[in-house]
Amino acid sequence: MWSSGLGAPLAADLPYVVAMLRPHCWLALTEDDGRGYALLRCRPRD
């Protein structure tokens, strides 16, 4: 089960959310103890 760093489940909304956050934010998929996580990474806007 994938979950976001914010604790909200990732669902069919994911592509929309990713497109909305680009190019300042992106998802970094990681694996910890065999469980998958998507961590939201952002850089400051100029």
Short mmCIF file of C-alpha atoms in Angstrom, two decimals:
data_model
loop_
_atom_site.label_atom_id
_atom_site.label_comp_id
_atom_site.label_asym_id
_atom_site.label_seq_id
_atom_site.Cartn_x
_atom_site.Cartn_y
_atom_site.Cartn_z
CA MET A 1 0.00 0.00 0.00
CA TRP A 2 1.41 3.34 -1.03
CA SER A 3 1.04 6.34 1.26
CA SER A 4 2.23 9.91 1.01
CA GLY A 5 4.56 11.68 3.40
CA LEU A 6 1.55 13.73 4.47
CA GLY A 7 -0.29 10.61 5.59
CA ALA A 8 -2.89 10.79 2.85
CA PRO A 9 -3.42 7.73 0.66
CA LEU A 10 -2.37 7.96 -2.95
CA ALA A 11 -5.25 7.18 -5.28
CA ALA A 12 -6.45 7.99 -8.80
CA ASP A 13 -5.82 11.67 -8.02
CA LEU A 14 -2.05 11.17 -8.10
CA PRO A 15 -1.42 12.18 -11.76
CA TYR A 16 -3.49 15.33 -11.28
CA VAL A 17 -1.69 16.25 -8.08
CA VAL A 18 1.74 15.67 -9.63
CA ALA A 19 0.85 17.77 -12.68
CA MET A 20 -0.43 20.56 -10.43
CA LEU A 21 2.76 20.64 -8.36
CA ARG A 22 5.23 20.60 -11.25
CA PRO A 23 7.86 21.85 -11.69
CA HIS A 24 8.42 22.92 -8.10
CA CYS A 25 7.44 19.69 -6.40
CA TRP A 26 7.84 16.04 -7.18
CA LEU A 27 7.29 12.65 -5.57
CA ALA A 28 10.26 10.61 -4.41
CA LEU A 29 9.27 6.97 -4.10
CA THR A 30 11.10 5.18 -1.30
CA GLU A 31 10.91 1.80 0.37
CA ASP A 32 11.21 1.25 4.10
CA ASP A 33 10.81 -2.14 5.79
CA GLY A 34 9.32 -3.48 2.57
CA ARG A 35 6.58 -0.83 2.51
CA GLY A 36 6.41 1.81 -0.20
CA TYR A 37 6.19 5.51 0.52
CA ALA A 38 5.94 8.57 -1.71
CA LEU A 39 7.68 11.55 -0.18
CA LEU A 40 6.78 14.99 -1.48
CA ARG A 41 9.88 17.03 -2.30
CA CYS A 42 9.64 20.74 -3.07
CA ARG A 43 12.06 23.51 -3.95
CA PRO A 44 11.36 27.19 -3.30
CA ARG A 45 9.72 29.21 -6.04
CA ASP A 46 11.85 32.01 -7.41
#
